[in-house]
Coordinates of N, CA and C in Angstrom, one line a residue:
M1 N 124.8 -35.8 80.8 CA 126.0 -35.2 81.3 C 127.2 -36.1 81.2
S2 N 128.2 -35.6 80.5 CA 129.2 -36.5 80.2 C 130.5 -36.2 81.1
G3 N 131.6 -37.0 81.1 CA 132.8 -36.7 81.8 C 132.7 -37.2 83.2
A4 N 131.9 -37.9 83.7 CA 131.8 -38.3 85.0 C 132.4 -39.8 85.2
P5 N 133.3 -40.1 86.0 CA 134.0 -41.3 86.2 C 133.1 -42.3 86.8
S6 N 133.4 -43.7 86.7 CA 132.7 -44.6 87.4 C 133.6 -44.7 88.8
L7 N 132.9 -45.6 89.8 CA 133.5 -45.6 91.1 C 134.9 -46.2 90.9
H8 N 136.1 -45.4 91.3 CA 137.3 -46.0 91.2 C 137.9 -46.1 92.6
H9 N 137.4 -45.3 93.6 CA 137.9 -45.4 95.0 C 136.8 -45.2 95.8
Q10 N 136.8 -45.9 96.9 CA 135.7 -45.9 97.8 C 136.3 -45.7 99.2
S11 N 135.9 -44.5 99.8 CA 136.4 -44.3 101.2 C 135.8 -45.3 102.3
P12 N 136.4 -45.3 103.4 CA 135.9 -46.1 104.5 C 134.4 -45.6 104.8
E13 N 134.2 -44.3 104.9 CA 132.9 -43.9 104.9 C 131.9 -44.2 104.0
G14 N 132.3 -44.3 102.7 CA 131.5 -44.9 101.7 C 131.2 -46.4 101.8
E15 N 132.2 -47.1 102.3 CA 132.0 -48.5 102.6 C 130.9 -48.7 103.7
R16 N 130.9 -47.9 104.8 CA 130.0 -48.1 105.7 C 128.5 -47.7 105.3
Q17 N 128.5 -46.6 104.3 CA 127.1 -46.3 103.7 C 126.7 -47.4 102.9
V18 N 127.4 -48.1 102.1 CA 127.1 -49.3 101.4 C 126.3 -50.3 102.3
V19 N 127.1 -50.7 103.4 CA 126.4 -51.6 104.3 C 125.1 -51.2 104.8
L20 N 125.0 -50.0 105.2 CA 123.7 -49.4 105.7 C 122.7 -49.4 104.6
F21 N 122.9 -48.8 103.6 CA 121.8 -48.5 102.6 C 121.6 -49.7 101.7
D22 N 122.5 -50.7 101.6 CA 122.1 -51.9 100.9 C 121.1 -52.7 101.8
V23 N 121.1 -52.5 103.1 CA 120.2 -53.2 104.1 C 118.9 -52.6 104.0
I24 N 118.8 -51.2 104.1 CA 117.5 -50.4 104.3 C 117.0 -49.9 103.1
G25 N 117.8 -50.0 101.9 CA 117.4 -49.2 100.7 C 116.1 -49.5 100.2
E26 N 115.6 -50.7 100.2 CA 114.2 -50.9 99.7 C 113.2 -50.4 100.5
R27 N 113.4 -50.1 101.8 CA 112.5 -49.6 102.9 C 112.7 -48.1 103.0
Y28 N 113.6 -47.5 102.3 CA 113.9 -46.1 102.6 C 112.7 -45.2 102.5
D29 N 112.0 -45.2 101.3 CA 110.9 -44.3 101.2 C 109.8 -44.6 102.0
A30 N 109.6 -45.9 102.4 CA 108.5 -46.1 103.3 C 108.9 -45.6 104.7
L31 N 110.3 -45.6 105.1 CA 110.6 -45.1 106.4 C 110.4 -43.6 106.5
F32 N 110.6 -42.9 105.4 CA 110.6 -41.5 105.2 C 109.6 -41.0 104.2
P33 N 108.2 -41.2 104.4 CA 107.3 -41.0 103.4 C 107.0 -39.4 103.3
E34 N 107.1 -38.7 104.3 CA 106.8 -37.2 104.4 C 108.2 -36.5 103.8
K35 N 108.1 -36.0 102.6 CA 109.2 -35.3 102.0 C 108.8 -33.9 101.6
G36 N 107.8 -33.3 102.3 CA 107.4 -31.9 101.9 C 108.4 -30.8 101.8
A37 N 109.3 -30.8 102.8 CA 110.3 -29.7 102.8 C 111.3 -30.1 101.6
Q38 N 111.7 -31.2 101.3 CA 112.5 -31.6 100.3 C 111.9 -31.3 98.9
I39 N 110.6 -31.5 98.8 CA 110.0 -31.2 97.5 C 109.9 -29.6 97.3
A40 N 109.7 -28.9 98.4 CA 109.7 -27.5 98.3 C 111.0 -26.9 97.8
A41 N 112.1 -27.6 98.4 CA 113.4 -27.1 98.0 C 113.7 -27.3 96.6
G42 N 113.3 -28.6 96.1 CA 113.5 -28.9 94.7 C 112.6 -28.0 93.8
R43 N 111.5 -27.6 94.2 CA 110.7 -26.7 93.4 C 111.3 -25.3 93.3
W44 N 111.8 -24.9 94.5 CA 112.6 -23.6 94.6 C 113.7 -23.6 93.5
L45 N 114.5 -24.7 93.5 CA 115.5 -24.7 92.6 C 115.2 -24.7 91.1
C46 N 114.2 -25.6 90.7 CA 113.6 -25.6 89.5 C 113.2 -24.2 88.9
D47 N 112.6 -23.4 89.7 CA 112.2 -22.1 89.4 C 113.3 -21.1 89.1
R48 N 114.6 -21.5 89.4 CA 115.7 -20.6 89.2 C 116.6 -21.1 88.2
L49 N 116.7 -22.2 87.9 CA 117.6 -22.8 87.0 C 117.2 -22.4 85.5
R50 N 118.3 -22.2 84.7 CA 118.0 -21.9 83.3 C 117.7 -23.4 82.7
P51 N 117.2 -23.1 81.3 CA 116.8 -24.4 80.6 C 117.9 -25.4 80.5
L52 N 117.6 -26.7 80.6 CA 118.5 -27.7 80.3 C 119.7 -27.7 81.2
A53 N 119.6 -27.2 82.5 CA 120.6 -27.1 83.4 C 121.2 -28.4 83.8
R54 N 122.6 -28.5 84.0 CA 123.3 -29.6 84.5 C 123.3 -29.7 86.0
V55 N 122.8 -30.7 86.6 CA 122.6 -30.9 88.0 C 123.2 -32.2 88.5
L56 N 124.0 -32.0 89.7 CA 124.5 -33.2 90.3 C 123.6 -33.5 91.5
D57 N 123.0 -34.6 91.7 CA 122.3 -35.1 92.9 C 123.2 -36.0 93.6
A58 N 123.9 -35.5 94.7 CA 124.9 -36.2 95.4 C 124.3 -37.0 96.6
G59 N 124.5 -38.3 96.5 CA 123.7 -39.1 97.5 C 122.3 -39.2 97.0
C60 N 122.1 -39.6 95.8 CA 120.7 -39.5 95.2 C 119.7 -40.4 95.8
G61 N 120.0 -41.5 96.5 CA 119.2 -42.5 97.1 C 118.3 -43.0 96.0
T62 N 117.0 -43.0 96.2 CA 116.0 -43.7 95.2 C 115.6 -42.8 94.1
G63 N 116.2 -41.6 94.1 CA 115.9 -40.6 93.0 C 114.5 -39.9 93.2
V64 N 113.9 -40.2 94.4 CA 112.6 -39.5 94.6 C 112.8 -38.8 95.9
P65 N 112.4 -37.4 95.9 CA 111.7 -36.7 94.9 C 112.5 -35.8 94.1
T66 N 113.9 -35.7 94.4 CA 114.6 -34.6 93.8 C 115.1 -34.8 92.4
A67 N 115.7 -36.0 92.1 CA 116.1 -36.1 90.7 C 114.8 -36.2 89.8
R68 N 113.8 -37.0 90.3 CA 112.5 -36.9 89.3 C 112.0 -35.5 89.1
A69 N 112.0 -34.7 90.1 CA 111.5 -33.3 89.8 C 112.3 -32.5 88.9
L70 N 113.6 -32.7 89.0 CA 114.5 -32.0 88.1 C 114.5 -32.5 86.5
V71 N 114.3 -34.0 86.5 CA 114.1 -34.4 85.2 C 112.8 -33.9 84.5
Q72 N 111.7 -34.0 85.3 CA 110.4 -33.5 84.9 C 110.4 -32.0 84.4
A73 N 111.4 -31.2 85.0 CA 111.5 -29.9 84.7 C 112.4 -29.7 83.4
G74 N 112.9 -30.8 82.9 CA 113.8 -30.8 81.7 C 115.3 -30.7 81.9
H75 N 115.7 -31.0 83.0 CA 117.2 -30.8 83.3 C 118.0 -32.0 83.1
D76 N 119.3 -31.8 83.0 CA 120.2 -33.0 82.7 C 120.8 -33.3 84.1
V77 N 120.4 -34.4 84.6 CA 120.7 -34.9 86.0 C 121.6 -36.1 86.0
L78 N 122.8 -36.0 86.8 CA 123.6 -37.1 87.2 C 123.4 -37.3 88.7
G79 N 122.9 -38.6 89.1 CA 122.7 -39.0 90.4 C 123.7 -39.9 90.8
V80 N 124.5 -39.7 91.8 CA 125.5 -40.6 92.3 C 125.2 -41.0 93.8
D81 N 125.6 -42.3 93.9 CA 125.3 -42.9 95.3 C 126.4 -44.2 95.4
V82 N 126.6 -44.6 96.6 CA 127.6 -45.8 96.7 C 126.8 -47.1 96.9
S83 N 125.4 -47.0 97.0 CA 124.6 -48.2 97.3 C 123.9 -48.6 96.0
N84 N 124.3 -49.8 95.6 CA 123.6 -50.4 94.3 C 122.2 -50.6 94.6
T85 N 121.7 -50.9 95.8 CA 120.4 -51.0 96.1 C 119.5 -49.8 95.8
M86 N 120.1 -48.7 96.3 CA 119.5 -47.3 96.1 C 119.6 -46.9 94.5
L87 N 120.6 -47.3 93.8 CA 120.7 -46.9 92.4 C 119.7 -47.7 91.6
Q88 N 119.7 -48.9 92.0 CA 118.6 -49.8 91.2 C 117.2 -49.1 91.3
A89 N 116.8 -48.6 92.6 CA 115.6 -48.1 92.7 C 115.6 -46.7 92.0
A90 N 116.6 -46.0 92.0 CA 116.6 -44.6 91.3 C 116.4 -44.9 89.8
R91 N 117.0 -45.9 89.3 CA 116.9 -46.1 87.9 C 115.5 -46.5 87.4
R92 N 114.8 -47.3 88.3 CA 113.4 -47.6 88.0 C 112.5 -46.4 88.2
N93 N 112.8 -45.5 89.2 CA 111.9 -44.4 89.5 C 112.1 -43.2 88.5
V94 N 113.4 -43.0 88.0 CA 113.7 -41.9 87.2 C 114.4 -42.3 86.0
P95 N 113.8 -43.0 85.0 CA 114.6 -43.4 83.9 C 115.2 -42.2 83.0
G96 N 114.8 -41.0 83.2 CA 115.3 -40.0 82.4 C 116.6 -39.3 82.9
A97 N 117.0 -39.8 84.1 CA 118.4 -39.3 84.6 C 119.3 -40.4 84.5
R98 N 120.6 -39.9 84.7 CA 121.8 -40.9 84.6 C 122.2 -41.2 86.1
F99 N 122.3 -42.4 86.5 CA 122.6 -42.7 87.9 C 124.0 -43.6 87.7
E100 N 125.0 -43.3 88.6 CA 126.3 -43.9 88.7 C 126.7 -44.3 90.1
R101 N 127.3 -45.3 90.2 CA 127.9 -45.7 91.5 C 129.2 -45.1 91.8
M102 N 129.2 -44.0 92.7 CA 130.3 -43.2 92.8 C 130.3 -42.7 94.3
D103 N 131.5 -42.4 94.8 CA 131.7 -41.9 96.1 C 131.8 -40.4 96.0
M104 N 130.9 -39.7 96.7 CA 131.0 -38.3 96.5 C 132.2 -37.5 97.1
T105 N 132.9 -38.4 98.0 CA 134.1 -37.7 98.5 C 135.2 -37.8 97.5
S106 N 135.1 -38.5 96.5 CA 136.3 -38.6 95.6 C 135.8 -38.3 94.2
L107 N 134.7 -37.5 93.9 CA 134.3 -37.1 92.6 C 135.3 -36.3 91.9
D108 N 135.4 -36.5 90.5 CA 136.4 -35.7 89.9 C 135.7 -35.2 88.6
L109 N 134.8 -34.2 88.7 CA 134.1 -33.5 87.6 C 134.8 -32.4 87.1
P110 N 134.5 -32.0 85.8 CA 135.1 -30.7 85.3 C 134.8 -29.5 86.1
E111 N 135.7 -28.6 86.4 CA 135.5 -27.3 87.0 C 134.5 -26.6 86.3
R112 N 133.6 -25.9 87.1 CA 132.6 -25.0 86.6 C 131.7 -25.7 85.5
S113 N 131.4 -26.8 85.7 CA 130.6 -27.6 84.7 C 129.2 -27.8 85.1
L114 N 128.8 -27.4 86.3 CA 127.5 -27.7 86.9 C 126.7 -26.4 87.1
D115 N 125.5 -26.5 86.9 CA 124.5 -25.3 87.3 C 124.0 -25.5 88.7
A116 N 123.9 -26.7 89.3 CA 123.4 -26.8 90.6 C 123.9 -28.2 91.2
V117 N 124.0 -28.3 92.4 CA 124.3 -29.5 93.1 C 123.2 -29.7 94.4
T118 N 122.6 -30.8 94.5 CA 121.8 -31.1 95.6 C 122.4 -32.2 96.4
A119 N 122.3 -32.0 97.8 CA 122.9 -33.0 98.7 C 121.9 -33.2 99.9
F120 N 120.8 -34.0 99.7 CA 119.7 -34.0 100.7 C 120.0 -35.3 101.6
F121 N 120.6 -35.0 102.9 CA 120.7 -36.0 104.0 C 121.8 -36.9 103.6
S122 N 122.8 -36.6 102.7 CA 124.0 -37.5 102.4 C 125.2 -37.1 103.0
L123 N 125.4 -35.7 103.2 CA 126.6 -35.3 103.8 C 126.7 -35.7 105.3
L124 N 125.6 -35.9 105.9 CA 125.6 -36.2 107.3 C 126.2 -37.7 107.6
M125 N 126.4 -38.5 106.5 CA 126.9 -39.7 106.6 C 128.6 -39.6 106.7
L126 N 129.0 -38.5 106.4 CA 130.6 -38.3 106.4 C 131.0 -37.7 107.7
S127 N 132.3 -37.7 107.9 CA 133.0 -37.0 109.0 C 133.1 -35.6 108.7
R128 N 133.2 -34.7 109.7 CA 133.1 -33.2 109.5 C 134.3 -32.8 108.6
E129 N 135.4 -33.5 108.7 CA 136.6 -33.3 107.7 C 136.1 -33.5 106.3
S130 N 135.5 -34.7 106.0 CA 135.1 -35.0 104.7 C 134.0 -34.1 104.3
I131 N 133.0 -33.6 105.1 CA 132.0 -32.7 104.8 C 132.6 -31.5 104.2
A132 N 133.7 -30.9 104.8 CA 134.2 -29.6 104.5 C 134.9 -29.8 103.0
K133 N 135.6 -30.9 102.8 CA 136.3 -31.2 101.6 C 135.3 -31.4 100.5
T134 N 134.2 -32.1 100.7 CA 133.3 -32.4 99.7 C 132.5 -31.1 99.3
L135 N 132.2 -30.2 100.3 CA 131.6 -28.9 100.0 C 132.6 -28.1 99.1
G136 N 133.9 -28.2 99.4 CA 134.8 -27.5 98.5 C 134.9 -28.0 97.1
S137 N 134.7 -29.3 97.0 CA 134.6 -29.9 95.7 C 133.3 -29.5 94.9
F138 N 132.2 -29.4 95.6 CA 131.0 -28.8 95.0 C 131.2 -27.5 94.5
A139 N 132.0 -26.5 95.3 CA 132.2 -25.2 94.8 C 133.0 -25.2 93.6
R140 N 133.9 -26.1 93.5 CA 134.8 -26.2 92.2 C 134.0 -26.6 91.0
F141 N 133.0 -27.6 91.2 CA 132.2 -28.1 90.1 C 131.2 -27.0 89.6
L142 N 130.8 -26.1 90.5 CA 129.7 -25.3 90.0 C 130.2 -24.1 89.4
R143 N 129.4 -23.5 88.3 CA 129.8 -22.3 87.8 C 129.4 -21.1 88.8
P144 N 130.1 -20.0 88.7 CA 129.8 -18.9 89.5 C 128.3 -18.6 89.4
G145 N 127.7 -18.4 90.6 CA 126.3 -18.2 90.6 C 125.5 -19.4 90.6
G146 N 126.1 -20.6 90.5 CA 125.4 -21.9 90.6 C 124.8 -22.1 92.0
Y147 N 123.8 -23.0 92.0 CA 123.1 -23.3 93.3 C 123.5 -24.5 94.0
L148 N 123.5 -24.5 95.4 CA 123.7 -25.6 96.2 C 122.5 -25.7 97.1
L149 N 121.8 -26.9 97.1 CA 120.8 -27.2 98.1 C 121.4 -28.4 99.0
V150 N 121.3 -28.1 100.2 CA 121.8 -29.1 101.3 C 120.8 -29.3 102.4
A151 N 120.6 -30.5 102.8 CA 119.8 -30.8 104.0 C 120.6 -31.6 104.9
M152 N 120.5 -31.3 106.2 CA 121.3 -31.9 107.2 C 120.2 -32.2 108.4
V153 N 120.7 -32.9 109.4 CA 120.1 -33.1 110.6 C 120.8 -32.4 111.8
E154 N 120.1 -31.5 112.5 CA 120.8 -30.7 113.5 C 121.3 -31.6 114.7
G155 N 122.4 -31.1 115.2 CA 123.1 -31.9 116.3 C 124.5 -31.2 116.4
D156 N 125.3 -31.8 117.2 CA 126.7 -31.3 117.5 C 127.6 -32.5 117.8
F157 N 128.0 -33.2 116.7 CA 128.8 -34.4 116.9 C 129.5 -34.8 115.5
D158 N 130.6 -35.6 115.6 CA 131.3 -35.8 114.4 C 131.7 -37.3 114.3
S159 N 131.1 -38.0 113.3 CA 131.2 -39.5 113.3 C 130.8 -40.3 114.5
L160 N 129.6 -39.8 115.0 CA 129.1 -40.5 116.1 C 128.3 -41.8 115.7
E161 N 128.6 -42.8 116.4 CA 127.9 -44.2 116.0 C 126.5 -44.1 116.6
L162 N 125.5 -44.4 115.7 CA 124.1 -44.3 116.2 C 123.2 -45.3 115.6
P163 N 122.3 -45.8 116.2 CA 121.3 -46.7 115.5 C 120.5 -46.0 114.5
F164 N 120.1 -46.7 113.5 CA 119.4 -46.1 112.4 C 118.7 -47.2 111.7
A165 N 117.3 -47.2 111.8 CA 116.3 -48.2 111.2 C 116.8 -49.5 111.3
G166 N 117.3 -49.9 112.6 CA 117.6 -51.3 112.8 C 118.9 -51.7 112.6
V167 N 119.8 -50.7 112.0 CA 121.2 -51.1 111.8 C 121.9 -49.8 112.5
T168 N 123.3 -49.9 112.3 CA 124.1 -48.8 113.0 C 124.9 -48.2 111.9
G169 N 125.1 -46.8 112.0 CA 125.8 -45.9 111.2 C 126.6 -45.0 111.9
R170 N 127.5 -44.3 111.2 CA 128.2 -43.1 111.8 C 127.6 -41.9 111.1
F171 N 127.4 -40.9 111.9 CA 126.8 -39.6 111.5 C 127.5 -38.4 112.1
S172 N 127.3 -37.3 111.3 CA 127.8 -36.0 111.9 C 126.7 -35.0 111.6
A173 N 126.9 -34.0 112.7 CA 125.8 -33.0 112.6 C 126.4 -31.7 113.2
Y174 N 125.8 -30.6 112.8 CA 126.1 -29.3 113.3 C 124.9 -28.5 113.8
P175 N 125.2 -27.7 114.8 CA 124.0 -26.6 115.1 C 123.8 -25.8 113.8
Q176 N 122.5 -25.4 113.6 CA 122.2 -24.7 112.4 C 123.1 -23.4 112.1
A177 N 123.4 -22.6 112.9 CA 124.2 -21.4 112.5 C 125.7 -21.9 112.2
D178 N 126.3 -23.1 112.8 CA 127.6 -23.4 112.5 C 127.7 -24.1 111.1
F179 N 126.7 -24.8 110.7 CA 126.7 -25.2 109.3 C 126.7 -24.2 108.2
A180 N 125.8 -23.2 108.6 CA 125.6 -22.0 107.7 C 127.0 -21.3 107.6
A181 N 127.8 -21.2 108.8 CA 129.0 -20.5 108.7 C 130.1 -21.4 107.8
L182 N 130.0 -22.8 107.8 CA 130.8 -23.6 107.0 C 130.7 -23.3 105.6
L183 N 129.3 -23.2 105.3 CA 129.0 -23.0 103.8 C 129.5 -21.7 103.4
E184 N 129.4 -20.6 104.2 CA 129.9 -19.2 103.9 C 131.4 -19.3 103.7
E185 N 132.2 -20.1 104.6 CA 133.6 -20.1 104.5 C 134.1 -20.8 103.2
T186 N 133.2 -21.8 102.7 CA 133.5 -22.4 101.5 C 133.2 -21.7 100.2
G187 N 132.6 -20.5 100.4 CA 132.4 -19.8 99.2 C 130.9 -19.6 98.8
F188 N 129.9 -20.1 99.6 CA 128.5 -19.9 99.3 C 127.9 -18.9 100.1
D189 N 127.0 -18.2 99.5 CA 126.0 -17.3 100.1 C 124.9 -18.0 100.5
V190 N 124.4 -18.2 101.8 CA 123.2 -18.8 102.2 C 122.2 -17.9 102.1
L191 N 121.3 -18.1 101.0 CA 120.2 -17.3 100.7 C 119.1 -17.4 101.8
Q192 N 118.9 -18.6 102.2 CA 117.9 -18.8 103.3 C 118.1 -20.2 103.9
S193 N 117.7 -20.4 105.2 CA 117.8 -21.6 105.7 C 116.6 -21.9 106.7
E194 N 116.2 -23.1 106.8 CA 114.9 -23.4 107.7 C 115.2 -24.7 108.3
G195 N 114.5 -24.8 109.6 CA 114.5 -26.0 110.3 C 113.0 -26.6 110.3
V196 N 113.0 -27.9 110.2 CA 111.7 -28.5 110.2 C 111.8 -29.7 111.2
T197 N 110.8 -29.8 112.0 CA 110.8 -31.0 113.0 C 110.1 -32.1 112.3
Y198 N 110.9 -33.3 112.2 CA 110.4 -34.5 111.4 C 110.0 -35.5 112.5
R199 N 108.8 -35.9 112.5 CA 108.4 -37.0 113.5 C 108.0 -38.2 112.6
P200 N 108.9 -39.3 112.6 CA 108.7 -40.2 111.8 C 107.5 -41.2 112.3
T201 N 106.9 -42.0 111.5 CA 105.9 -42.9 112.0 C 106.4 -44.4 112.4
S202 N 107.7 -44.5 111.9 CA 108.2 -45.8 112.1 C 108.8 -45.8 113.6
P203 N 108.7 -47.0 114.3 CA 109.1 -47.1 115.6 C 110.8 -47.2 115.6
D204 N 111.3 -47.5 114.4 CA 112.7 -47.6 114.3 C 113.4 -46.3 114.2
L205 N 112.7 -45.3 114.2 CA 113.3 -43.9 114.0 C 112.9 -43.1 115.1
H206 N 113.7 -42.0 115.2 CA 113.4 -41.0 116.4 C 113.1 -39.6 115.6
P207 N 112.3 -38.8 116.4 CA 112.2 -37.4 115.9 C 113.5 -36.7 115.7
E208 N 113.5 -35.8 114.8 CA 114.8 -35.1 114.5 C 114.4 -33.7 113.8
R209 N 115.5 -32.9 114.0 CA 115.2 -31.5 113.4 C 116.0 -31.4 112.0
Q210 N 115.3 -31.3 111.0 CA 116.0 -31.3 109.7 C 116.3 -29.9 109.4
L211 N 117.4 -29.7 108.7 CA 117.9 -28.4 108.3 C 118.0 -28.2 106.8
F212 N 117.5 -27.2 106.2 CA 117.5 -27.1 104.8 C 118.3 -25.7 104.6
Y213 N 119.3 -25.8 103.6 CA 120.0 -24.6 103.3 C 119.9 -24.3 101.7
Y214 N 119.6 -23.2 101.4 CA 119.5 -22.8 100.0 C 120.6 -21.8 99.7
C215 N 121.6 -22.1 98.8 CA 122.8 -21.5 98.7 C 123.1 -21.1 97.3
Q216 N 124.0 -20.2 97.1 CA 124.4 -19.8 95.8 C 125.9 -19.5 95.8
L217 N 126.7 -20.1 94.9 CA 128.1 -19.9 94.9 C 128.4 -18.4 94.5
R218 N 129.3 -17.8 95.3 CA 129.6 -16.3 95.0 C 130.2 -16.2 93.6
M219 N 129.8 -15.0 93.0 CA 130.4 -14.7 91.7 C 131.8 -14.4 91.6
C220 N 132.4 -14.0 92.6 CA 133.8 -13.5 92.6 C 134.8 -14.7 93.0

């Protein structure tokens, strides 16, 4: 996938993510070993994409499982993240994808150039204002009928400072129906959504309700 710029601007939110994920990046997959719902979502997407589809994995993390599954299905994958620690792991895990250090709040990709965007637990690191703007950017990047898969954690707060795996970050969350309404307002049809209760094994993490949204950009 060509035409994607290197990181030229990093938002304050991106800077906070760097601090957090450069610290916990090497432990991330061990902290979240159970990825069944995310794997199922990736399989759903692969079943619907045309051959050699162009996919953006926004906040790609270690590349596992999403970028890896997309590459194994034969698709052209660009993964972006602000954490070098995460990107180094992603390049090791998924050599068939391209990974770049970019802030997804300031991506400048060609309009209608993508077949799909995935954003698993990456938007929740942004303020609600930035989430809305970033979803709008995804809608511009996607071709009509393109797919968006998003995972969030359910809640009702905006840029709330919370402990996370021994460090502190700022997070935003929505009630399930409210985030679905935001997606609809941005131009996406929510084909289905589901909530999954996640009970981590690590004492550094708390149980959470994870929300998965399967979306398609409206044709009109």
